[in-house]
Short mmCIF file of C-alpha atoms in Angstrom, two decimals:
data_model
loop_
_atom_site.label_atom_id
_atom_site.label_comp_id
_atom_site.label_asym_id
_atom_site.label_seq_id
_atom_site.Cartn_x
_atom_site.Cartn_y
_atom_site.Cartn_z
CA MET A 11 -102.33 -52.83 83.46
CA LYS A 12 -102.59 -53.22 87.20
CA ASN A 13 -100.89 -56.47 87.52
CA ILE A 14 -97.78 -55.06 85.56
CA PHE A 15 -98.14 -52.13 88.10
CA PHE A 16 -98.17 -54.43 91.07
CA THR A 17 -95.49 -56.67 89.84
CA ALA A 18 -93.12 -53.57 89.45
CA ALA A 19 -94.14 -52.25 92.53
CA THR A 20 -93.51 -55.61 94.19
CA THR A 21 -90.08 -56.04 92.62
CA LEU A 22 -89.08 -52.32 93.45
CA SER A 23 -90.03 -52.81 96.92
CA ILE A 24 -88.08 -55.81 97.26
CA ILE A 25 -84.91 -54.62 95.83
CA SER A 26 -84.96 -51.30 98.16
CA VAL A 27 -85.40 -53.43 101.07
CA SER A 28 -82.71 -55.63 100.33
CA TYR A 29 -80.67 -52.44 99.55
CA LEU A 30 -81.60 -50.91 103.01
CA ILE A 31 -81.22 -53.51 105.22
CA PRO A 32 -77.51 -53.63 105.39
CA SER A 33 -77.36 -50.06 106.28
CA LEU A 34 -80.49 -50.60 108.82
CA PHE A 35 -78.62 -53.50 110.69
CA SER A 36 -75.06 -53.20 110.63
CA ARG A 37 -73.81 -56.64 109.28
CA ASP A 38 -70.60 -56.85 111.39
CA ARG A 39 -69.95 -53.92 113.99
CA GLU A 40 -66.36 -53.82 114.68
CA LYS A 41 -65.45 -53.00 118.43
CA ILE A 42 -62.32 -52.65 120.21
CA LEU A 43 -61.03 -55.81 121.68
CA SER A 44 -62.06 -55.94 125.45
CA ASP A 45 -59.81 -56.28 128.33
CA VAL A 46 -62.49 -58.04 130.02
CA GLY A 47 -63.80 -61.26 128.19
CA SER A 48 -63.27 -65.02 127.42
CA GLU A 49 -60.16 -67.21 127.29
CA ILE A 50 -57.18 -65.36 125.75
CA ARG A 51 -56.16 -67.33 122.72
CA LEU A 52 -53.19 -65.14 121.02
CA VAL A 53 -50.77 -62.61 122.47
CA ALA A 54 -48.03 -60.45 121.13
CA CYS A 55 -44.96 -59.98 123.01
CA SER A 56 -41.59 -58.61 122.01
CA ALA A 57 -37.73 -59.57 123.12
CA THR A 58 -34.86 -57.17 123.00
CA SER A 59 -31.35 -58.66 123.05
CA ALA A 60 -28.64 -57.68 124.95
CA ARG A 61 -26.35 -56.37 122.05
CA THR A 62 -29.19 -54.17 120.88
CA SER A 63 -30.75 -53.06 124.06
CA SER A 64 -29.93 -51.99 127.84
CA LEU A 65 -33.45 -53.27 128.64
CA ARG A 66 -32.96 -57.08 128.17
CA ASN A 67 -36.23 -59.06 128.56
CA ALA A 68 -35.52 -62.49 127.42
CA GLU A 69 -36.16 -64.25 131.19
CA LEU A 70 -39.16 -61.83 131.45
CA VAL A 71 -40.74 -63.14 128.26
CA SER A 72 -40.03 -66.89 129.43
CA ASN A 73 -41.91 -65.82 132.81
CA ILE A 74 -44.81 -64.31 130.61
CA VAL A 75 -45.06 -67.38 128.18
CA ASN A 76 -44.90 -70.00 131.06
CA GLY A 77 -47.40 -67.87 133.25
CA LEU A 78 -50.15 -67.79 130.47
CA PRO A 79 -52.15 -71.09 129.88
CA GLN A 80 -50.74 -73.70 127.38
CA ASP A 81 -53.45 -72.97 124.99
CA VAL A 82 -52.36 -69.30 124.48
CA HIS A 83 -50.19 -68.77 121.48
CA ILE A 84 -47.62 -66.05 121.36
CA LEU A 85 -46.26 -64.21 118.73
CA LEU A 86 -42.84 -63.06 119.76
CA LEU A 87 -41.43 -59.93 118.02
CA VAL A 88 -37.85 -59.60 117.82
CA ASN A 89 -35.08 -57.68 115.90
CA ASP A 90 -32.17 -59.97 116.40
CA ARG A 91 -33.46 -63.34 116.04
CA SER A 92 -29.84 -64.96 115.87
CA ALA A 93 -29.62 -63.75 119.44
CA PHE A 94 -31.92 -65.91 120.96
CA SER A 95 -32.26 -69.47 121.37
CA THR A 96 -35.07 -71.68 123.07
CA SER A 97 -35.32 -74.69 125.16
CA SER A 98 -36.76 -76.71 122.09
CA ASN A 99 -39.03 -76.03 119.27
CA ASN A 100 -42.06 -74.49 121.41
CA ARG A 101 -45.31 -75.00 119.80
CA ARG A 102 -46.72 -72.14 121.67
CA VAL A 103 -44.30 -69.37 120.40
CA THR A 104 -44.03 -68.19 117.05
CA PHE A 105 -41.13 -65.71 116.41
CA VAL A 106 -41.81 -62.62 114.40
CA GLU A 107 -38.90 -61.27 112.68
CA MET A 108 -38.84 -57.61 112.50
CA PRO A 109 -37.03 -55.88 109.51
CA PRO A 110 -33.25 -55.81 109.81
CA GLU A 111 -31.73 -52.53 111.32
CA SER A 112 -35.29 -51.93 113.19
CA ASP A 113 -35.21 -50.91 116.86
CA ILE A 114 -38.24 -51.98 118.80
CA SER A 115 -38.93 -51.80 122.53
CA ILE A 116 -40.57 -54.20 124.90
CA TRP A 117 -43.73 -52.67 124.78
CA PRO A 118 -46.24 -54.09 121.94
CA GLN A 119 -49.31 -52.70 123.84
CA ASP A 120 -49.01 -49.04 122.82
CA PRO A 121 -48.57 -48.81 118.73
CA PHE A 122 -51.80 -50.24 117.64
CA VAL A 123 -55.21 -51.34 119.24
CA VAL A 124 -57.16 -54.30 117.77
CA VAL A 125 -60.77 -54.17 116.57
CA GLN A 126 -63.16 -57.24 116.02
CA GLY A 127 -66.15 -57.78 114.24
CA LYS A 128 -68.17 -61.23 114.26
CA SER A 129 -66.00 -62.31 111.50
CA THR A 130 -63.20 -59.76 111.13
CA THR A 131 -59.94 -58.54 112.97
CA LYS A 132 -58.23 -55.52 111.95
CA LEU A 133 -55.37 -53.72 113.84
CA ILE A 134 -55.76 -49.79 114.10
CA THR A 135 -52.58 -47.67 114.19
CA PRO A 136 -52.47 -44.14 115.36
CA CYS A 137 -51.73 -41.43 113.22
CA SER A 138 -48.29 -41.12 114.37
CA PHE A 139 -45.94 -43.11 116.74
CA ASN A 140 -42.53 -42.09 117.52
CA ARG A 141 -40.90 -44.69 119.73
CA GLU A 142 -38.28 -46.60 118.15
CA ASP A 143 -39.65 -48.63 115.35
CA ASP A 144 -42.59 -49.80 117.35
CA GLU A 145 -44.95 -48.55 114.40
CA ARG A 146 -43.59 -51.28 112.31
CA MET A 147 -44.97 -54.05 115.04
CA PRO A 148 -48.65 -53.95 113.79
CA LYS A 149 -47.47 -54.24 110.22
CA GLN A 150 -45.39 -57.45 111.15
CA LEU A 151 -48.04 -59.00 112.96
CA ALA A 152 -50.66 -58.35 110.24
CA SER A 153 -48.70 -59.90 107.56
CA ILE A 154 -48.08 -63.26 109.48
CA LEU A 155 -51.83 -63.08 110.45
CA ASN A 156 -53.03 -61.76 107.17
CA LEU A 157 -54.90 -59.10 108.67
CA GLU A 158 -55.51 -55.64 107.65
CA VAL A 159 -53.88 -52.65 109.34
CA ILE A 160 -56.17 -49.36 109.45
CA HIS A 161 -54.25 -46.14 109.84
CA SER A 162 -56.31 -43.83 111.76
CA GLU A 163 -56.16 -39.90 111.68
CA MET A 164 -56.33 -40.10 115.63
CA HIS A 165 -53.59 -39.99 117.93
CA PHE A 166 -53.34 -42.48 120.62
CA GLU A 167 -51.16 -44.77 122.53
CA GLY A 168 -52.78 -48.80 123.45
CA GLY A 169 -51.76 -48.04 127.19
CA ASN A 170 -53.82 -44.94 127.73
CA ILE A 171 -56.93 -46.96 126.43
CA VAL A 172 -58.34 -49.79 128.39
CA CYS A 173 -61.83 -51.25 127.23
CA GLY A 174 -64.61 -52.99 129.36
CA GLU A 175 -67.66 -54.81 128.65
CA ASP A 176 -69.66 -51.84 127.58
CA SER A 177 -67.30 -48.99 127.19
CA VAL A 178 -63.96 -47.96 126.38
CA PHE A 179 -61.69 -45.97 128.90
CA ILE A 180 -59.46 -43.29 127.37
CA GLY A 181 -57.10 -41.09 129.35
CA TYR A 182 -57.82 -37.40 129.44
CA ASP A 183 -54.26 -36.68 127.89
CA THR A 184 -55.28 -38.66 124.83
CA ILE A 185 -58.52 -36.51 124.36
CA GLN A 186 -56.93 -33.28 125.13
CA HIS A 187 -53.86 -34.19 122.67
CA ASN A 188 -56.21 -34.82 119.88
CA THR A 189 -58.27 -31.83 120.80
CA VAL A 190 -55.12 -29.60 120.01
CA LEU A 191 -53.60 -31.62 117.26
CA LEU A 192 -57.04 -31.97 115.31
CA ASP A 193 -58.12 -28.39 116.01
CA SER A 194 -61.51 -30.03 117.24
CA THR A 195 -63.66 -30.16 120.47
CA PRO A 196 -63.15 -32.78 123.51
CA SER A 197 -66.57 -34.05 122.77
CA SER A 198 -66.03 -34.39 118.89
CA ILE A 199 -62.93 -36.07 119.83
CA VAL A 200 -64.84 -38.37 121.91
CA LYS A 201 -67.46 -38.95 119.44
CA ARG A 202 -64.63 -39.97 116.87
CA PHE A 203 -63.15 -42.47 119.18
CA SER A 204 -66.39 -43.93 119.96
CA LYS A 205 -67.15 -44.47 116.25
CA LEU A 206 -63.33 -45.97 115.36
CA PHE A 207 -63.65 -48.31 118.62
CA GLY A 208 -67.28 -49.08 118.03
CA ARG A 209 -68.02 -48.54 121.91
CA PRO A 210 -69.22 -45.41 124.05
CA VAL A 211 -65.97 -43.60 125.62
CA THR A 212 -65.58 -42.86 129.20
CA VAL A 213 -62.95 -40.22 129.75
CA VAL A 214 -60.52 -40.93 132.76
CA GLY A 215 -59.69 -37.92 134.72
CA LYS A 216 -60.49 -34.43 134.29
CA SER A 217 -57.27 -32.63 134.32
CA SER A 218 -53.51 -33.43 132.62
CA GLN A 219 -52.89 -36.97 133.75
CA ALA A 220 -50.42 -37.52 136.65
CA ILE A 221 -49.55 -41.13 135.08
CA ALA A 222 -48.79 -41.25 131.69
CA HIS A 223 -50.98 -44.49 130.98
CA ILE A 224 -54.18 -45.42 132.47
CA ASP A 225 -53.34 -49.02 132.18
CA LEU A 226 -51.24 -48.63 135.02
CA ILE A 227 -54.07 -47.51 137.27
CA VAL A 228 -57.32 -48.50 135.87
CA THR A 229 -58.60 -52.13 135.22
CA PRO A 230 -62.05 -52.68 133.88
CA LEU A 231 -63.80 -55.72 135.33
CA SER A 232 -66.93 -57.61 134.44
CA GLY A 233 -70.25 -56.42 135.41
CA ARG A 234 -69.61 -52.61 135.48
CA ARG A 235 -66.97 -52.88 138.18
CA VAL A 236 -63.42 -50.99 137.71
CA ALA A 237 -60.37 -51.49 139.64
CA VAL A 238 -58.30 -48.23 140.58
CA ALA A 239 -54.81 -48.47 142.03
CA ASP A 240 -54.47 -47.33 145.60
CA SER A 241 -51.02 -45.85 146.12
CA ARG A 242 -52.20 -44.98 149.59
CA ALA A 243 -52.66 -48.66 150.40
CA GLY A 244 -49.39 -49.44 148.64
CA ALA A 245 -47.36 -46.84 150.51
CA ARG A 246 -49.02 -48.25 154.17
CA LEU A 247 -47.74 -51.67 153.00
CA ALA A 248 -44.19 -50.54 152.09
CA ALA A 249 -44.05 -48.59 155.19
CA ALA A 250 -45.02 -51.69 157.14
CA ALA A 251 -42.38 -53.59 155.36
CA ILE A 252 -39.67 -51.38 156.28
CA ASP A 253 -40.84 -51.86 160.05
CA GLU A 254 -41.05 -55.30 159.86
CA ASN A 255 -38.34 -56.38 157.63
CA PRO A 256 -36.17 -53.61 156.54
CA GLY A 257 -33.33 -56.20 155.54
CA GLY A 258 -36.15 -57.52 152.95
CA VAL A 259 -36.88 -54.05 151.57
CA HIS A 260 -33.23 -53.39 151.35
CA LYS A 261 -32.76 -56.81 149.54
CA PHE A 262 -35.44 -55.70 146.99
CA GLU A 263 -33.88 -52.34 146.52
CA GLY A 264 -30.47 -54.15 145.91
CA ARG A 265 -31.43 -56.72 143.46
CA CYS A 266 -33.56 -54.32 141.51
CA GLU A 267 -30.34 -52.27 141.08
CA ALA A 268 -27.95 -55.34 140.79
CA MET A 269 -29.88 -56.78 137.90
CA PHE A 270 -31.09 -53.70 136.10
CA PHE A 271 -28.66 -54.63 132.89
CA GLY A 272 -29.88 -58.40 133.23
CA ARG A 273 -26.71 -59.43 135.02
CA GLU A 274 -25.36 -58.63 138.36
CA ASP A 275 -21.67 -58.08 137.23
CA VAL A 276 -22.71 -55.43 134.74
CA SER A 277 -22.70 -52.10 136.11
CA GLU A 278 -22.48 -49.78 133.09
CA LEU A 279 -23.04 -49.97 129.12
CA GLN A 280 -22.29 -47.58 126.42
CA ASP A 281 -25.08 -46.60 123.94
CA ARG A 282 -24.84 -46.74 120.41
CA ASP A 283 -23.38 -43.04 120.46
CA GLY A 284 -20.84 -43.61 123.24
CA ASN A 285 -22.89 -42.27 126.17
CA THR A 286 -22.50 -44.15 129.29
CA LEU A 287 -25.62 -45.75 130.89
CA THR A 288 -25.33 -46.42 134.51
CA LYS A 289 -27.61 -48.33 136.95
CA PRO A 290 -30.33 -46.15 138.43
CA GLN A 291 -29.99 -45.65 142.25
CA VAL A 292 -32.71 -47.70 143.95
CA THR A 293 -31.17 -48.46 147.28
CA GLY A 294 -32.47 -46.20 149.95
CA GLN A 295 -35.35 -44.82 147.91
CA THR A 296 -38.54 -46.76 149.08
CA ASP A 297 -39.05 -43.94 151.92
CA GLU A 298 -38.97 -41.40 149.13
CA VAL A 299 -41.30 -43.35 146.91
CA ILE A 300 -43.68 -43.98 149.74
CA SER A 301 -44.09 -40.10 150.09
CA ALA A 302 -44.50 -39.93 146.45
CA SER A 303 -47.34 -42.41 146.68
CA LEU A 304 -49.10 -40.71 149.40
CA HIS A 305 -48.73 -37.39 147.62
CA LEU A 306 -50.34 -39.16 144.16
CA ALA A 307 -53.15 -40.87 146.39
CA PRO A 308 -55.82 -38.13 146.13
CA LYS A 309 -55.44 -37.76 142.60
CA LEU A 310 -56.31 -41.67 142.22
CA ASP A 311 -59.02 -41.06 144.65
CA ALA A 312 -60.58 -38.45 142.43
CA ILE A 313 -60.59 -40.98 139.57
CA ALA A 314 -62.16 -43.63 141.72
CA LYS A 315 -64.77 -41.15 142.74
CA GLU A 316 -65.42 -39.90 139.16
CA LEU A 317 -65.69 -43.55 137.71
CA SER A 318 -68.12 -44.20 140.62
CA HIS A 319 -70.38 -41.19 139.79
CA ALA A 320 -70.29 -42.53 136.18
CA GLY A 321 -72.15 -45.67 137.69
CA TYR A 322 -69.00 -48.13 138.12
CA SER A 323 -68.56 -50.09 141.14
CA VAL A 324 -65.08 -49.27 141.83
CA VAL A 325 -62.68 -51.39 143.66
CA ARG A 326 -58.95 -50.71 144.84
CA VAL A 327 -55.96 -52.76 144.49
CA PRO A 328 -52.53 -51.43 146.28
CA ALA A 329 -49.95 -49.47 143.94
CA LEU A 330 -46.47 -48.14 144.89
CA ILE A 331 -45.65 -45.44 142.71
CA PRO A 332 -42.31 -43.54 142.39
CA CYS A 333 -42.42 -39.71 141.56
CA GLN A 334 -43.65 -39.09 137.96
CA ASN A 335 -41.70 -36.72 136.08
CA PRO A 336 -44.32 -34.68 134.06
CA ALA A 337 -41.85 -33.36 131.95
CA ALA A 338 -40.70 -36.59 130.65
CA ASP A 339 -42.18 -37.90 127.26
CA ASP A 340 -44.21 -40.88 128.21
CA LEU A 341 -43.58 -42.43 124.96
CA GLN A 342 -39.92 -42.42 125.78
CA ARG A 343 -40.16 -43.91 129.41
CA ASP A 344 -36.78 -42.50 129.96
CA ALA A 345 -37.26 -41.61 133.44
CA VAL A 346 -35.89 -44.78 134.65
CA GLY A 347 -35.66 -45.21 138.48
CA TYR A 348 -37.35 -47.06 141.22
CA PRO A 349 -40.06 -49.63 139.95
CA PHE A 350 -43.61 -48.43 139.23
CA ILE A 351 -45.06 -51.39 141.23
CA SER A 352 -48.59 -51.80 139.52
CA TYR A 353 -51.08 -54.54 140.17
CA SER A 354 -53.52 -52.81 137.75
CA ASN A 355 -51.33 -53.79 134.74
CA VAL A 356 -52.78 -56.84 134.28
CA LEU A 357 -54.31 -59.42 131.86
CA VAL A 358 -57.71 -60.48 132.79
CA GLU A 359 -59.81 -63.25 131.36
CA MET A 360 -62.93 -65.68 131.80
CA ARG A 361 -61.72 -69.28 131.81
CA GLN A 362 -64.09 -72.14 132.38
CA ASN A 363 -66.80 -69.44 134.04
CA GLN A 364 -64.03 -68.42 136.33
CA PRO A 365 -62.30 -65.22 136.34
CA VAL A 366 -58.61 -65.28 136.19
CA VAL A 367 -56.24 -62.55 136.89
CA TYR A 368 -52.56 -62.91 135.39
CA LEU A 369 -50.73 -60.57 138.17
CA PRO A 370 -47.30 -59.18 137.65
CA GLN A 371 -45.05 -59.93 140.52
CA TYR A 372 -42.12 -57.28 141.30
CA GLY A 373 -40.07 -59.45 144.13
CA PHE A 374 -41.34 -56.78 147.00
CA ALA A 375 -42.83 -59.49 149.28
CA LYS A 376 -45.26 -57.61 151.11
CA LEU A 377 -46.73 -55.85 148.27
CA ASP A 378 -46.98 -58.81 145.99
CA ARG A 379 -48.73 -60.82 148.73
CA ALA A 380 -51.24 -58.23 149.37
CA ALA A 381 -51.66 -57.66 145.57
CA VAL A 382 -52.66 -61.65 145.30
CA GLN A 383 -54.81 -61.23 148.61
CA ALA A 384 -56.64 -58.19 146.89
CA TRP A 385 -57.32 -59.81 143.61
CA ASP A 386 -58.47 -63.16 145.52
CA SER A 387 -60.72 -61.22 147.37
CA LEU A 388 -62.43 -59.87 144.34
CA GLY A 389 -63.25 -63.40 143.14
CA PHE A 390 -60.41 -63.95 140.63
CA ASN A 391 -58.18 -66.86 140.40
CA VAL A 392 -54.67 -65.38 140.68
CA LYS A 393 -51.75 -66.42 138.53
CA PRO A 394 -48.98 -64.71 139.64
CA VAL A 395 -46.19 -63.98 136.99
CA PRO A 396 -42.69 -62.87 138.24
CA GLY A 397 -39.97 -60.95 137.33
CA PHE A 398 -41.38 -57.38 136.45
CA SER A 399 -38.91 -55.38 138.43
CA THR A 400 -36.65 -54.35 135.80
CA SER A 401 -39.47 -53.60 133.26
CA SER A 402 -41.31 -51.49 135.84
CA MET A 403 -38.16 -49.47 136.39
CA TYR A 404 -38.95 -48.34 132.95
CA GLY A 405 -42.67 -48.02 133.94
CA GLY A 406 -44.23 -50.88 132.22
CA GLY A 407 -45.89 -54.03 133.61
CA LEU A 408 -47.55 -57.19 132.37
CA ARG A 409 -50.27 -55.52 130.18
CA CYS A 410 -47.76 -53.18 128.73
CA CYS A 411 -45.36 -56.26 127.78
CA THR A 412 -48.05 -57.78 125.97
CA LYS A 413 -50.97 -57.38 123.22
CA VAL A 414 -53.69 -59.85 123.29
CA LEU A 415 -54.93 -60.16 119.68
CA LEU A 416 -57.68 -62.87 119.88
CA ARG A 417 -59.98 -64.31 122.56
CA ASN A 418 -62.15 -67.26 122.16
CA MET B 5 -128.64 -62.30 79.03
CA SER B 6 -127.50 -58.70 78.35
CA PRO B 7 -124.64 -57.99 75.92
CA ILE B 8 -122.30 -56.71 78.62
CA THR B 9 -122.31 -59.46 80.79
CA THR B 10 -121.73 -61.86 78.07
CA ARG B 11 -118.46 -63.12 77.70
CA SER B 12 -117.22 -65.47 74.75
CA PRO B 13 -115.24 -68.57 75.86
CA GLU B 14 -112.12 -67.29 73.81
CA PHE B 15 -112.19 -64.05 75.37
CA GLU B 16 -112.30 -65.90 78.99
CA ILE B 17 -109.31 -68.22 77.86
CA ASP B 18 -107.36 -64.95 76.70
CA MET B 19 -107.82 -63.40 80.11
CA LYS B 20 -106.79 -66.37 81.90
CA THR B 21 -103.82 -66.56 79.61
CA LYS B 22 -102.87 -63.15 80.62
CA GLN B 23 -103.39 -63.74 84.19
CA ILE B 24 -101.29 -66.52 84.18
CA PHE B 25 -98.81 -64.82 82.24
CA PHE B 26 -98.92 -61.80 84.47
CA ASN B 27 -98.45 -64.12 87.80
CA ALA B 28 -95.66 -65.99 86.36
CA ALA B 29 -93.94 -62.95 85.29
CA THR B 30 -94.27 -61.47 89.05
CA VAL B 31 -92.84 -64.82 90.33
CA CYS B 32 -89.85 -64.54 88.04
CA MET B 33 -89.25 -61.00 89.16
CA VAL B 34 -89.57 -61.70 92.58
CA ALA B 35 -87.12 -64.50 92.17
CA VAL B 36 -84.75 -62.54 90.37
CA ALA B 37 -85.05 -59.86 93.31
CA VAL B 38 -84.41 -62.44 95.82
CA MET B 39 -81.36 -63.64 93.90
CA MET B 40 -80.02 -60.56 93.82
CA THR B 41 -80.55 -59.66 97.38
CA GLN B 42 -78.69 -62.75 98.14
CA ALA B 43 -75.79 -61.71 95.67
CA MET B 44 -75.48 -58.39 97.33
CA PHE B 45 -75.17 -59.82 101.06
CA ASN B 46 -72.70 -62.75 99.83
CA GLY B 47 -70.85 -60.41 97.86
CA SER B 48 -70.19 -58.07 101.11
CA VAL B 49 -69.43 -61.04 103.21
CA ASN B 50 -66.90 -62.25 100.77
CA ALA B 51 -65.28 -58.81 100.20
CA GLU B 52 -64.83 -58.62 104.12
CA GLN B 53 -63.36 -62.14 104.38
CA ARG B 54 -61.02 -61.33 101.70
CA ASN B 55 -59.76 -58.09 102.89
CA ASP B 56 -59.59 -58.36 106.67
CA GLY B 57 -58.96 -62.05 107.56
CA ALA B 58 -62.15 -63.40 109.48
CA GLY B 59 -62.06 -64.10 113.16
CA GLY B 60 -62.74 -67.45 112.45
CA ASP B 61 -59.70 -67.40 110.07
CA LEU B 62 -57.67 -65.82 112.43
CA ARG B 63 -58.16 -68.83 114.76
CA GLN B 64 -57.40 -71.23 111.85
CA ARG B 65 -54.18 -69.35 111.15
CA VAL B 66 -53.14 -69.55 114.96
CA ALA B 67 -53.76 -73.28 114.76
CA ASP B 68 -51.71 -73.55 111.54
CA LEU B 69 -48.79 -71.75 113.32
CA GLU B 70 -48.97 -74.27 116.08
CA ASP B 71 -49.09 -76.97 113.59
CA ARG B 72 -45.87 -76.13 111.79
CA GLN B 73 -43.92 -76.75 115.15
CA ASP B 74 -43.40 -80.18 116.43
CA GLU B 75 -43.30 -80.06 120.30
CA ASN B 76 -45.37 -78.79 123.17
CA ASP B 77 -43.01 -78.04 125.93
CA VAL B 78 -44.36 -77.63 129.34
CA GLU B 79 -41.84 -74.94 130.09
CA PHE B 80 -40.49 -72.49 127.48
CA VAL B 81 -37.20 -71.08 128.15
CA LEU B 82 -35.95 -68.36 126.03
CA VAL B 83 -32.01 -67.60 126.09
CA ASP B 84 -30.40 -64.14 124.96
CA ARG B 85 -27.06 -65.48 124.01
CA THR B 86 -25.72 -62.08 123.70
CA LEU B 87 -26.31 -61.63 127.27
CA ALA B 88 -23.86 -64.50 127.92
CA ASP B 89 -21.85 -62.90 125.26
CA LEU B 90 -21.24 -59.94 127.79
CA ASN B 91 -18.96 -62.17 129.21
CA ALA B 92 -16.28 -61.71 126.49
CA ARG B 93 -16.80 -58.21 126.95
CA ILE B 94 -15.74 -58.21 130.76
CA ASN B 95 -12.82 -60.36 129.85
CA ALA B 96 -11.66 -57.99 127.15
CA ASN B 97 -12.08 -55.19 130.01
CA ASP B 98 -10.10 -57.11 132.36
CA ALA B 99 -7.38 -57.86 129.93
CA ASP B 100 -7.28 -54.20 129.41
CA ILE B 101 -6.98 -53.41 132.90
CA ARG B 102 -4.34 -56.10 133.20
CA ALA B 103 -2.57 -54.67 130.39
CA GLN B 104 -2.68 -51.30 131.56
CA ALA B 105 -1.51 -52.28 135.22
CA ARG B 106 1.55 -54.28 133.39
CA SER B 107 2.51 -51.11 131.67
CA GLY B 108 1.80 -49.14 134.97
CA ARG B 109 4.50 -51.45 136.49
CA ALA B 110 6.94 -50.76 133.94
CA VAL B 111 6.61 -47.27 134.06
CA SER B 112 7.03 -47.33 137.90
CA GLU B 113 10.08 -49.60 137.45
CA SER B 114 11.57 -47.20 135.07
CA ILE B 115 10.72 -44.57 137.55
CA GLY B 116 12.45 -46.39 140.13
CA ARG B 117 15.65 -46.92 138.12
CA LEU B 118 15.73 -43.45 136.86
CA GLU B 119 15.51 -42.26 140.84
CA LYS B 120 18.36 -44.62 141.80
CA ARG B 121 20.17 -43.35 138.71
CA ALA B 122 19.34 -39.75 139.77
CA LYS B 123 20.79 -40.56 143.24
CA THR B 124 24.08 -41.84 141.68
CA LEU B 125 24.19 -38.91 140.04
CA GLU B 126 23.64 -36.65 142.77
CA ALA B 127 26.13 -38.54 144.71
CA GLN B 128 28.76 -37.99 142.23
CA GLN B 129 27.85 -34.32 141.82
CA ARG B 130 28.23 -34.07 145.65
CA SER B 131 31.70 -35.68 145.31
CA LEU B 132 32.78 -33.60 142.63
CA ALA B 133 31.55 -30.38 144.35
CA GLU B 134 33.63 -31.55 147.69
CA MET B 135 36.82 -32.08 145.29
CA VAL B 136 36.21 -28.71 143.91
CA LYS B 137 35.83 -27.43 147.11
CA ARG B 138 39.18 -29.13 148.62
CA MET B 139 41.28 -28.10 145.66
CA SER B 140 40.21 -24.56 146.05
CA LEU B 141 41.33 -24.69 149.88
CA ARG B 142 44.66 -25.97 148.62
CA GLN B 143 45.32 -22.94 146.26
#
């Protein structure tokens, strides 16, 4: 009798332990893919053609592909495949065709985030995403890569989320937006994001954001370090450039304007509704942008201070930031004008034990050089990627134009 | 030897048999439990790989995508042919402008002709008026 009892007890305890082990030790905890980490392996980009979009980025895509290392594979989302040809059949780039008639932007960063476990990769989409047909991007990528797409109840844009080694940074507006839409409290929204992304959340900012997406101003680095944009330093550099070489600044302004539609000889276009699109005025605007940058500087200083209080070691990189129109819908990026010269909107990786930064260049020589120096002094191997003046007129840099899907 | 402590050899054999049986049953149940545990773990891993696409598999898929293509260019150049097609649009605009200029020239030529004719008519009118004046003086 005793033997039967012991045998039954032993069996029951083994079964219950085997049942509980998976819940006690999470099998494969999924986390949002960090912006800091090992070598980048797979990146998504998107290209729009001249006959479907006023923002033509074929040349920029070429620069991005060539700027990234040879072992990085690029999935290039296109909605007008026949418009594009390549130099030859390139092994590094796979075209991903969007469904016919879909309209996409050049910003694959925003409509989803990537979460990874030890053996799983999933794409998480926000509750709603209303910029052109960009919400179709994750579906297309998932279908070619055979990944699962998880439709979240939360509202977010990838550009307002950056991820460090131990924490995910989310802009204040995203927390506030969800608090209102989901009729909840900020702390419970933070908890929900923390659960969704598998990492603790650090909220960036304590009031409505001056810059729509934090990835334009905040870059997580390894070892609890964070780089925050310094628009005061950017303004000083721009002012010095005007003093030293006014012709150079004038040339930069003129080039931004001239190449706005991708060709110097195209001065205006008509959209599908017959409205005339004209080039924005950039010439002579640098002085005004210097003032706007100085005006914004205290807000960026406050973010730097806040992150410092949260235990991060904060470093600063220069930025020249035009006046931000708070009324403009951040998803539409329709406040087109002077370039948003951000050196925080970067891609970072560890390659052969050496930190590497892929740094956008805008053609403003003094600022570009200062940014290279700033990142170099932080111990990074700097890889400049040229040609971002036009995309930055719509408010996006290198991170906005890409989505890292896999790191080694 | 008291009757209580006395054990017949048959009884001892029977007890040993039972003991062996229970031990064997215990071992069997433990083995079954272990197999069930393994089955549960394996089941969940397989389900995830099937549903989500494993990270390892994703790397493999990237490698597969690369294998599908032939070359490995050092320089990648993406050309937007429709940007070049704007030439056609610009040329069409230029043609429109030229056509408009041509029709403008034609209009101005006909205006010139009309002005000339109007001047002639005015001259004729003036001469007729003078003639009428002279005739009225004679009367």
